[in-house]
Coordinates of N, CA and C in Angstrom, one line a residue:
Chain X
X1174 N -7.1 -2.9 -15.6 CA -7.5 -3.3 -14.3 C -8.3 -2.2 -13.6
X1175 N -8.7 -2.4 -12.4 CA -9.4 -1.4 -11.6 C -8.6 -0.2 -11.3
X1176 N -9.2 1.0 -11.3 CA -8.5 2.2 -11.0 C -9.3 3.0 -10.0
X1177 N -8.6 3.7 -9.1 CA -9.2 4.6 -8.2 C -8.6 6.0 -8.6
X1178 N -9.6 6.9 -8.7 CA -9.2 8.3 -8.9 C -9.2 9.1 -7.6
X1179 N -8.0 9.5 -7.2 CA -7.9 10.2 -5.9 C -7.6 11.6 -6.1
X1180 N -8.2 12.5 -5.3 CA -8.0 13.9 -5.5 C -8.2 14.6 -4.1
X1181 N -7.5 15.7 -3.9 CA -6.5 16.3 -4.8 C -5.2 15.5 -4.8
X1182 N -4.3 15.9 -5.8 CA -3.0 15.2 -5.8 C -2.1 15.7 -4.7
X1183 N -2.3 17.0 -4.4 CA -1.5 17.6 -3.3 C -2.3 18.7 -2.6
X1184 N -1.9 19.0 -1.4 CA -2.6 20.1 -0.7 C -1.6 20.8 0.2
X1185 N -1.7 22.1 0.3 CA -0.9 22.9 1.2 C -1.9 23.6 2.1
X1186 N -1.9 23.4 3.4 CA -2.9 24.0 4.3 C -2.2 24.6 5.5
X1187 N -2.9 25.5 6.1 CA -2.4 26.1 7.4 C -2.7 25.2 8.6
X1188 N -1.9 25.1 9.5 CA -2.2 24.4 10.7 C -3.5 24.8 11.3
X1189 N -4.3 23.8 11.7 CA -5.6 24.2 12.3 C -6.8 24.0 11.3
X1190 N -6.4 24.1 10.0 CA -7.5 23.9 9.0 C -8.0 22.5 8.9
X1191 N -9.2 22.4 8.3 CA -9.7 21.1 8.0 C -9.3 20.6 6.6
X1192 N -9.2 19.3 6.4 CA -8.8 18.8 5.1 C -9.8 17.8 4.6
X1193 N -10.0 17.8 3.3 CA -10.9 16.8 2.8 C -10.3 16.2 1.5
X1194 N -10.3 14.9 1.3 CA -9.8 14.3 0.1 C -10.8 13.1 -0.2
X1195 N -10.8 12.7 -1.5 CA -11.7 11.7 -1.9 C -11.2 10.8 -3.0
X1196 N -11.9 9.7 -3.1 CA -11.6 8.7 -4.1 C -12.8 8.3 -4.8
X1197 N -12.7 8.1 -6.1 CA -13.9 7.7 -6.9 C -13.4 6.5 -7.8
X1198 N -14.4 5.8 -8.2 CA -14.2 4.6 -9.1 C -15.4 4.4 -10.0
X1199 N -15.1 3.9 -11.2 CA -16.2 3.5 -12.1 C -16.8 2.2 -11.7
X1200 N -16.2 1.5 -10.8 CA -16.6 0.2 -10.4 C -17.1 0.2 -8.9
X1201 N -17.9 -0.7 -8.6 CA -18.4 -0.9 -7.2 C -17.3 -1.5 -6.3
X1202 N -17.1 -1.0 -5.2 CA -16.2 -1.6 -4.2 C -16.9 -2.1 -3.0
X1203 N -16.4 -3.2 -2.5 CA -17.0 -3.7 -1.2 C -16.3 -3.2 0.0
X1204 N -15.1 -2.7 -0.1 CA -14.3 -2.3 1.0 C -13.5 -1.0 0.6
X1205 N -13.5 0.0 1.5 CA -12.6 1.1 1.3 C -11.7 1.3 2.5
X1206 N -10.5 1.5 2.2 CA -9.5 1.7 3.2 C -8.7 3.0 3.0
X1207 N -8.3 3.6 4.1 CA -7.5 4.8 4.0 C -6.2 4.6 4.7
X1208 N -5.1 4.9 4.1 CA -3.7 4.7 4.6 C -3.0 6.0 4.6
X1209 N -2.0 6.1 5.5 CA -1.1 7.3 5.5 C 0.3 6.7 5.5
X1210 N 1.2 7.3 4.6 CA 2.5 6.9 4.5 C 3.5 8.1 4.8
X1211 N 4.3 7.9 5.8 CA 5.4 8.8 6.1 C 6.6 8.5 5.3
X1212 N 7.5 9.4 5.1 CA 8.7 9.2 4.3 C 9.5 8.0 4.9
X1213 N 10.0 7.1 4.0 CA 10.8 6.0 4.5 C 10.1 4.9 5.2
X1214 N 8.7 5.0 5.3 CA 8.0 4.0 6.0 C 6.9 3.3 5.0
X1215 N 6.4 2.2 5.5 CA 5.3 1.6 4.7 C 4.0 2.3 5.1
X1216 N 2.9 2.1 4.3 CA 1.6 2.7 4.6 C 1.1 2.1 5.9
X1217 N 0.4 3.0 6.7 CA -0.2 2.6 7.9 C -1.7 2.8 7.8
X1218 N -2.5 1.8 8.1 CA -3.9 1.8 8.0 C -4.5 2.8 9.0
X1219 N -5.4 3.7 8.5 CA -6.1 4.7 9.3 C -7.5 4.3 9.6
X1220 N -8.2 4.0 8.6 CA -9.7 3.7 8.7 C -10.0 2.7 7.7
X1221 N -10.9 1.7 8.1 CA -11.4 0.7 7.2 C -13.0 0.8 7.1
X1222 N -13.5 0.7 6.0 CA -15.0 0.9 5.8 C -15.5 -0.3 5.0
X1223 N -16.6 -0.9 5.5 CA -17.1 -2.2 5.0 C -18.5 -2.1 4.5
X1224 N -19.3 -1.0 4.8 CA -20.7 -1.0 4.4 C -21.0 0.4 3.7
X1225 N -21.8 0.3 2.6 CA -22.2 1.5 2.0 C -22.9 2.5 3.0
X1226 N -22.5 3.7 3.0 CA -23.0 4.7 3.9 C -22.3 4.8 5.2
X1227 N -21.4 3.8 5.5 CA -20.7 3.8 6.8 C -19.9 5.0 7.0
X1228 N -20.0 5.6 8.2 CA -19.2 6.8 8.5 C -18.4 6.4 9.8
X1229 N -17.1 6.5 9.7 CA -16.2 6.0 10.8 C -15.2 7.1 11.1
X1230 N -15.0 7.2 12.4 CA -14.0 8.2 12.9 C -12.8 7.5 13.6
X1231 N -11.7 8.1 13.5 CA -10.5 7.7 14.2 C -9.8 9.0 14.7
X1232 N -10.1 9.4 15.9 CA -9.6 10.7 16.4 C -10.1 11.8 15.5
X1233 N -9.2 12.6 15.0 CA -9.5 13.8 14.1 C -9.9 13.4 12.7
X1234 N -9.8 12.1 12.4 CA -10.0 11.6 11.1 C -11.4 11.0 11.0
X1235 N -12.1 11.3 9.9 CA -13.4 10.7 9.6 C -13.5 10.3 8.1
X1236 N -14.0 9.1 7.9 CA -14.1 8.6 6.5 C -15.5 8.1 6.3
X1237 N -15.9 8.1 5.1 CA -17.2 7.6 4.7 C -17.2 6.8 3.5
X1238 N -17.9 5.7 3.5 CA -18.1 4.8 2.4 C -19.4 5.3 1.6
X1239 N -19.2 5.7 0.4 CA -20.3 6.3 -0.4 C -21.4 5.4 -0.6
X1240 N -22.6 6.0 -0.7 CA -23.8 5.2 -0.9 C -23.8 4.4 -2.2
X1241 N -23.2 5.0 -3.2 CA -23.2 4.3 -4.5 C -22.1 3.2 -4.5
X1242 N -21.3 3.1 -3.5 CA -20.2 2.2 -3.3 C -19.1 2.4 -4.3
X1243 N -19.1 3.6 -5.0 CA -18.1 4.0 -5.9 C -17.2 5.1 -5.5
X1244 N -17.4 5.5 -4.2 CA -16.5 6.6 -3.7 C -16.4 6.6 -2.2
X1245 N -15.4 7.3 -1.8 CA -15.1 7.4 -0.3 C -14.4 8.7 -0.1
X1246 N -14.6 9.3 1.1 CA -13.8 10.5 1.4 C -13.2 10.4 2.8
X1247 N -12.1 11.2 2.9 CA -11.4 11.2 4.2 C -11.4 12.7 4.6
X1248 N -11.8 13.0 5.8 CA -11.6 14.3 6.4 C -10.7 14.3 7.6
X1249 N -9.9 15.3 7.7 CA -9.0 15.5 8.8 C -9.4 16.9 9.4
X1250 N -9.7 16.9 10.6 CA -10.1 18.2 11.3 C -8.9 18.7 12.1
X1251 N -8.9 20.1 12.1 CA -7.9 20.8 12.9 C -6.5 20.2 12.7
X1252 N -6.0 20.3 11.5 CA -4.7 19.7 11.1 C -3.6 20.2 12.0
X1253 N -2.6 19.3 12.1 CA -1.4 19.6 12.9 C -0.2 19.2 12.1
X1254 N 1.0 19.7 12.4 CA 2.2 19.4 11.6 C 2.4 17.9 11.3
X1255 N 2.1 17.0 12.3 CA 2.4 15.6 12.1 C 1.4 14.9 11.1
X1256 N 0.4 15.7 10.6 CA -0.5 15.1 9.6 C 0.2 15.1 8.3
X1257 N 1.3 15.7 8.1 CA 2.1 15.7 6.9 C 2.4 14.3 6.4
X1258 N 2.2 14.1 5.1 CA 2.4 12.7 4.6 C 1.6 12.5 3.3
X1259 N 1.7 11.3 2.9 CA 0.9 10.9 1.7 C -0.2 10.0 2.1
X1260 N -1.4 10.4 1.7 CA -2.6 9.6 2.1 C -3.1 8.8 0.9
X1261 N -3.3 7.5 1.1 CA -3.8 6.7 0.0 C -5.2 6.1 0.3
X1262 N -6.0 6.1 -0.7 CA -7.2 5.3 -0.6 C -6.9 4.0 -1.2
X1263 N -7.6 3.0 -0.8 CA -7.5 1.6 -1.3 C -8.8 0.9 -1.2
X1264 N -9.1 0.1 -2.2 CA -10.4 -0.6 -2.2 C -10.3 -2.1 -2.7
X1265 N -11.3 -2.8 -2.4 CA -11.4 -4.2 -2.8 C -12.7 -4.3 -3.5
X1266 N -12.7 -4.8 -4.8 CA -13.9 -4.9 -5.5 C -14.8 -6.1 -5.2
X1267 N -14.2 -7.1 -4.8 CA -15.0 -8.3 -4.4 C -14.5 -8.8 -3.0
X1268 N -15.4 -9.5 -2.3 CA -15.0 -10.0 -1.0 C -14.1 -11.2 -1.2
X1269 N -13.2 -11.4 -0.2 CA -12.3 -12.6 -0.4 C -10.9 -12.2 -0.5
X1270 N -10.2 -13.1 -1.1 CA -8.7 -13.0 -1.1 C -8.2 -12.3 -2.4
X1271 N -8.7 -11.1 -2.6 CA -8.3 -10.4 -3.8 C -7.4 -9.2 -3.3
X1272 N -6.4 -8.8 -4.1 CA -5.6 -7.7 -3.7 C -6.3 -6.4 -3.7
X1273 N -5.8 -5.5 -2.9 CA -6.3 -4.1 -2.9 C -5.9 -3.3 -4.1
X1274 N -6.7 -2.4 -4.5 CA -6.4 -1.4 -5.5 C -6.1 -0.1 -4.8
X1275 N -5.0 0.6 -5.2 CA -4.7 1.8 -4.5 C -4.9 3.0 -5.4
X1276 N -5.3 4.1 -4.8 CA -5.3 5.4 -5.5 C -3.9 6.0 -5.6
X1277 N -3.7 7.1 -6.3 CA -2.4 7.6 -6.6 C -1.9 8.5 -5.4
X1278 N -2.7 8.7 -4.4 CA -2.2 9.4 -3.2 C -2.5 10.9 -3.2
X1279 N -2.6 11.4 -2.0 CA -2.8 12.9 -1.8 C -1.6 13.3 -0.9
X1280 N -0.7 14.2 -1.4 CA 0.4 14.6 -0.6 C -0.1 15.8 0.2
X1281 N 0.0 15.7 1.5 CA -0.5 16.8 2.4 C 0.7 17.5 3.1
X1282 N 0.7 18.8 2.9 CA 1.7 19.6 3.6 C 1.0 20.6 4.5
X1283 N 1.5 20.7 5.7 CA 0.8 21.6 6.7 C 1.8 22.7 7.1
X1284 N 1.4 23.9 7.0 CA 2.2 25.1 7.2 C 1.9 25.6 8.6
X1285 N 2.9 25.6 9.5 CA 2.7 26.0 10.9 C 2.5 27.5 11.0
Chain W
X897 N -3.2 -5.3 15.0 CA -2.7 -5.8 13.8 C -1.3 -6.4 13.9
X898 N -1.0 -7.3 13.0 CA 0.3 -7.9 13.1 C 1.4 -6.9 12.7
X899 N 2.6 -7.3 13.0 CA 3.8 -6.5 12.7 C 4.6 -7.2 11.6
X900 N 5.0 -6.5 10.6 CA 5.9 -7.0 9.5 C 7.2 -6.5 9.6
X901 N 8.2 -7.3 9.7 CA 9.6 -6.9 9.6 C 10.2 -7.2 8.3
X902 N 10.7 -6.2 7.6 CA 11.2 -6.3 6.3 C 12.7 -6.0 6.2
X903 N 13.5 -6.8 5.6 CA 14.9 -6.4 5.5 C 15.5 -6.9 4.2
X904 N 16.5 -6.2 3.6 CA 17.1 -5.0 4.2 C 16.2 -3.8 4.1
X905 N 16.4 -2.8 4.8 CA 15.6 -1.5 4.7 C 16.1 -0.7 3.5
X906 N 17.3 -0.9 3.1 CA 17.8 -0.3 1.9 C 19.1 -1.0 1.4
X907 N 19.3 -0.8 0.1 CA 20.5 -1.4 -0.4 C 20.9 -0.7 -1.7
X908 N 22.2 -0.7 -2.0 CA 22.7 -0.2 -3.3 C 23.4 -1.4 -3.9
X909 N 22.9 -1.7 -5.1 CA 23.4 -3.0 -5.8 C 23.9 -2.7 -7.2
X910 N 24.8 -3.5 -7.6 CA 25.4 -3.4 -8.9 C 24.4 -4.0 -10.0
X911 N 24.4 -3.4 -11.1 CA 23.5 -4.0 -12.2 C 24.0 -5.4 -12.5
X912 N 23.0 -6.2 -12.8 CA 23.3 -7.6 -13.2 C 23.3 -8.6 -12.0
X913 N 23.3 -8.0 -10.8 CA 23.2 -8.9 -9.6 C 21.8 -9.0 -9.1
X914 N 21.6 -9.8 -8.1 CA 20.2 -10.1 -7.6 C 20.2 -9.7 -6.1
X915 N 19.0 -9.4 -5.6 CA 18.8 -9.0 -4.2 C 17.6 -9.8 -3.7
X916 N 17.7 -10.4 -2.6 CA 16.5 -11.0 -2.0 C 16.1 -10.2 -0.8
X917 N 14.8 -9.9 -0.8 CA 14.2 -9.2 0.3 C 13.4 -10.1 1.2
X918 N 13.5 -10.0 2.5 CA 12.8 -10.9 3.4 C 11.7 -10.2 4.1
X919 N 10.6 -10.9 4.4 CA 9.5 -10.3 5.0 C 9.0 -11.3 6.1
X920 N 9.0 -10.9 7.4 CA 8.7 -11.8 8.5 C 7.5 -11.2 9.2
X921 N 6.4 -11.9 9.4 CA 5.3 -11.4 10.2 C 5.3 -12.1 11.5
X922 N 4.8 -11.3 12.5 CA 4.9 -11.9 13.9 C 3.7 -12.8 14.2
X923 N 2.8 -13.0 13.3 CA 1.7 -13.9 13.5 C 1.3 -14.4 12.1
X924 N 0.5 -15.5 12.1 CA 0.1 -16.1 10.8 C -0.8 -15.2 10.1
X925 N -0.6 -15.1 8.8 CA -1.5 -14.3 7.9 C -2.0 -15.2 6.8
X926 N -3.2 -14.9 6.3 CA -3.7 -15.7 5.2 C -3.1 -15.3 3.8
X927 N -2.9 -14.0 3.7 CA -2.4 -13.5 2.4 C -1.2 -12.7 2.6
X928 N -0.3 -12.8 1.6 CA 0.9 -11.9 1.6 C 1.1 -11.4 0.2
X929 N 1.4 -10.1 0.1 CA 1.6 -9.5 -1.2 C 2.9 -8.7 -1.3
X930 N 3.4 -8.6 -2.5 CA 4.6 -7.7 -2.8 C 4.2 -6.6 -3.7
X931 N 4.6 -5.4 -3.3 CA 4.3 -4.2 -4.1 C 5.6 -3.5 -4.5
X932 N 5.6 -2.7 -5.5 CA 6.7 -1.8 -5.9 C 6.1 -0.4 -5.8
X933 N 6.9 0.5 -5.4 CA 6.5 1.9 -5.3 C 7.6 2.8 -5.7
X934 N 7.4 3.6 -6.7 CA 8.4 4.6 -7.1 C 8.2 5.8 -6.1
X935 N 9.3 6.5 -5.7 CA 9.2 7.5 -4.7 C 8.1 8.6 -5.1
X936 N 7.3 8.8 -4.2 CA 6.2 9.8 -4.4 C 5.0 9.3 -5.2
X937 N 5.1 8.0 -5.6 CA 4.0 7.4 -6.4 C 3.2 6.4 -5.6
X938 N 2.2 5.9 -6.3 CA 1.3 4.9 -5.7 C 2.0 3.5 -5.7
X939 N 1.3 2.6 -5.1 CA 1.8 1.2 -5.0 C 1.3 0.4 -6.2
X940 N 2.2 -0.4 -6.7 CA 1.9 -1.3 -7.8 C 2.1 -2.7 -7.4
X941 N 1.0 -3.5 -7.5 CA 1.1 -4.9 -7.0 C 2.0 -5.7 -8.0
X942 N 3.0 -6.4 -7.4 CA 3.8 -7.3 -8.2 C 3.2 -8.7 -8.2
X943 N 2.9 -9.2 -7.1 CA 2.3 -10.6 -7.0 C 1.7 -10.9 -5.7
X944 N 0.9 -11.9 -5.7 CA 0.4 -12.5 -4.4 C 1.3 -13.7 -4.1
X945 N 1.8 -13.7 -2.9 CA 2.7 -14.8 -2.5 C 1.8 -15.9 -1.9
X946 N 1.7 -17.1 -2.5 CA 0.9 -18.2 -2.1 C 1.7 -19.2 -1.3
X947 N 1.2 -19.6 -0.1 CA 1.9 -20.5 0.7 C 1.9 -21.9 0.1
X948 N 3.1 -22.4 -0.1 CA 3.3 -23.7 -0.6 C 3.1 -23.9 -2.1
X949 N 2.9 -22.8 -2.8 CA 2.7 -22.9 -4.3 C 3.2 -21.7 -5.0
X950 N 3.2 -21.7 -6.3 CA 3.8 -20.6 -7.0 C 3.0 -19.3 -6.8
X951 N 3.7 -18.2 -6.8 CA 3.0 -16.9 -6.6 C 2.2 -16.6 -7.9
X952 N 1.2 -15.7 -7.6 CA 0.3 -15.2 -8.7 C 0.8 -13.8 -9.1
X953 N 1.3 -13.7 -10.3 CA 1.9 -12.4 -10.8 C 0.9 -11.5 -11.5
X954 N 1.1 -10.3 -11.3 CA 0.3 -9.3 -12.1 C 0.9 -9.1 -13.5
X955 N 0.1 -8.5 -14.3 CA 0.5 -8.2 -15.7 C 1.8 -7.3 -15.6
X956 N 2.8 -7.7 -16.4 CA 4.0 -6.9 -16.4 C 5.1 -7.5 -15.5
X957 N 4.8 -8.4 -14.7 CA 5.7 -9.0 -13.7 C 5.8 -10.5 -14.0
X958 N 7.1 -11.0 -14.0 CA 7.2 -12.5 -14.3 C 8.1 -13.1 -13.3
X959 N 7.9 -14.4 -13.2 CA 8.6 -15.2 -12.1 C 10.1 -15.2 -12.3
X960 N 10.6 -15.2 -13.5 CA 12.0 -15.2 -13.7 C 12.7 -14.0 -13.2
X961 N 12.0 -12.9 -13.3 CA 12.6 -11.6 -12.8 C 12.3 -11.4 -11.3
X962 N 11.2 -11.8 -10.8 CA 10.8 -11.6 -9.4 C 10.4 -12.9 -8.8
X963 N 11.3 -13.8 -8.6 CA 10.9 -15.1 -7.9 C 10.5 -14.8 -6.5
X964 N 9.4 -15.4 -6.1 CA 8.9 -15.2 -4.7 C 8.7 -16.6 -4.1
X965 N 9.1 -16.6 -2.8 CA 8.8 -17.8 -2.0 C 8.0 -17.5 -0.8
X966 N 7.2 -18.5 -0.4 CA 6.4 -18.3 0.8 C 6.3 -19.7 1.4
X967 N 7.3 -20.1 2.2 CA 7.3 -21.5 2.8 C 6.3 -21.7 3.9
X968 N 5.9 -20.7 4.5 CA 4.9 -20.9 5.6 C 4.0 -19.6 5.7
X969 N 3.2 -19.6 6.8 CA 2.2 -18.5 6.9 C 2.8 -17.2 7.5
X970 N 4.1 -17.2 7.8 CA 4.6 -16.0 8.4 C 5.8 -15.4 7.7
X971 N 6.2 -16.0 6.6 CA 7.5 -15.6 6.0 C 7.4 -15.6 4.4
X972 N 8.0 -14.6 3.8 CA 8.0 -14.6 2.3 C 9.3 -13.9 1.9
X973 N 9.8 -14.2 0.7 CA 10.9 -13.5 0.1 C 10.6 -13.1 -1.3
X974 N 11.1 -12.0 -1.7 CA 11.1 -11.5 -3.1 C 12.5 -11.3 -3.5
X975 N 12.8 -11.9 -4.7 CA 14.1 -11.7 -5.3 C 14.0 -10.8 -6.5
X976 N 14.8 -9.8 -6.6 CA 14.9 -9.0 -7.8 C 16.1 -9.4 -8.5
X977 N 15.9 -10.1 -9.7 CA 17.0 -10.7 -10.4 C 17.6 -9.9 -11.5
X978 N 18.8 -10.1 -11.8 CA 19.5 -9.5 -12.9 C 19.1 -8.0 -13.0
X979 N 19.4 -7.3 -11.9 CA 18.9 -5.9 -11.7 C 19.5 -4.9 -12.7
X980 N 18.7 -4.0 -13.1 CA 19.1 -2.8 -13.9 C 18.6 -1.6 -13.2
X981 N 19.1 -0.4 -13.6 CA 18.7 0.8 -12.9 C 17.2 1.0 -12.9
X982 N 16.5 0.5 -13.8 CA 15.1 0.6 -13.9 C 14.4 -0.1 -12.7
X983 N 15.1 -1.0 -12.1 CA 14.5 -1.7 -10.9 C 14.7 -0.9 -9.6
X984 N 15.3 0.2 -9.7 CA 15.5 1.1 -8.5 C 14.1 1.5 -8.1
X985 N 13.7 1.2 -6.8 CA 12.4 1.5 -6.4 C 12.3 1.1 -4.9
X986 N 11.1 1.3 -4.3 CA 10.8 0.9 -3.0 C 10.0 -0.4 -3.1
X987 N 10.4 -1.5 -2.4 CA 9.6 -2.7 -2.5 C 9.0 -2.9 -1.1
X988 N 7.7 -3.2 -1.1 CA 6.9 -3.4 0.1 C 6.3 -4.7 0.2
X989 N 6.3 -5.4 1.3 CA 5.5 -6.5 1.5 C 4.3 -6.2 2.4
X990 N 3.2 -7.0 2.2 CA 2.0 -6.7 2.9 C 1.4 -8.0 3.3
X991 N 0.7 -8.0 4.5 CA 0.0 -9.2 5.0 C -1.4 -8.9 5.3
X992 N -2.2 -9.9 5.2 CA -3.7 -9.7 5.5 C -4.1 -11.0 6.3
X993 N -5.0 -10.8 7.2 CA -5.5 -11.9 8.1 C -6.9 -12.4 7.7
X994 N -7.3 -12.2 6.5 CA -8.5 -12.8 6.0 C -9.6 -11.7 5.6
X995 N -9.5 -10.6 6.2 CA -10.4 -9.5 5.7 C -9.6 -8.5 4.9
X996 N -10.2 -7.5 4.5 CA -9.6 -6.6 3.5 C -8.4 -5.8 4.1
X997 N -8.4 -5.5 5.4 CA -7.4 -4.7 6.0 C -6.0 -5.4 5.7
X998 N -5.1 -4.6 5.2 CA -3.8 -5.1 5.0 C -2.8 -4.2 5.7
X999 N -1.7 -4.8 6.2 CA -0.7 -4.0 6.9 C 0.6 -4.2 6.1
X1000 N 1.5 -3.3 6.3 CA 2.7 -3.2 5.5 C 4.0 -3.3 6.3
X1001 N 5.1 -3.8 5.7 CA 6.4 -3.6 6.2 C 6.9 -2.2 5.9
X1002 N 8.1 -1.9 6.4 CA 8.6 -0.5 6.3 C 9.2 -0.3 4.9
X1003 N 9.3 -1.3 4.1 CA 9.8 -1.1 2.8 C 11.3 -1.4 2.7
X1004 N 11.7 -1.7 1.4 CA 13.1 -1.8 1.1 C 13.4 -0.8 0.0
X1005 N 14.3 0.1 0.2 CA 14.6 1.1 -0.8 C 15.8 0.6 -1.6
X1006 N 15.6 0.2 -2.8 CA 16.7 -0.4 -3.7 C 17.2 0.6 -4.7
X1007 N 18.5 0.8 -4.7 CA 19.1 1.6 -5.8 C 20.1 0.7 -6.6
X1008 N 19.9 0.7 -7.9 CA 20.8 -0.1 -8.7 C 21.7 0.8 -9.5
X1009 N 23.0 0.6 -9.4 CA 23.9 1.4 -10.1 C 24.7 0.7 -11.1

């Protein structure tokens, strides 16, 4: 099946630093989504991207849909302790009622 | 986005028994999905719950082990049957309203002893 390669697997950063993570695929995706999951909770949608080249922000978060449609990145600026969690990229290869494919996640730790 | 209520939030079950997990959405959704997630790992799709018909299962998952119901556009259940310790995991339901964005319940943490 489809696979998303998400990196890095984990990150330890100082509070206030910027963070960048990305996902790549060998296949073209029509949609890229970024989720955050806190312990004991389900994933929460952060940003959704629908067009190649699209750059979308949500507060301190910015995500981009790669021009090749095979990659996406998520940036977090000026990290704070509550940014701690696991971030997942997800994508949909075709439009319509097909399930999302998830990356393996990036575990973010913020040191105050 | 819609809100999904999933229950139970956690359970400890004896091997050989079955557990049914319920997922209730506060508005109609076109698609519902069930995922399994090992702690600290990614999400693995179990099946797509189809309203009024049999669920569509992913490779490695079968109806006898994971029967799914979806009687209407706001409710679905997943049963984990004849449980073994290998079934210990987090089970998540997800809903979608027609576009790619999907939202999730808070998950059910299952421990089989």
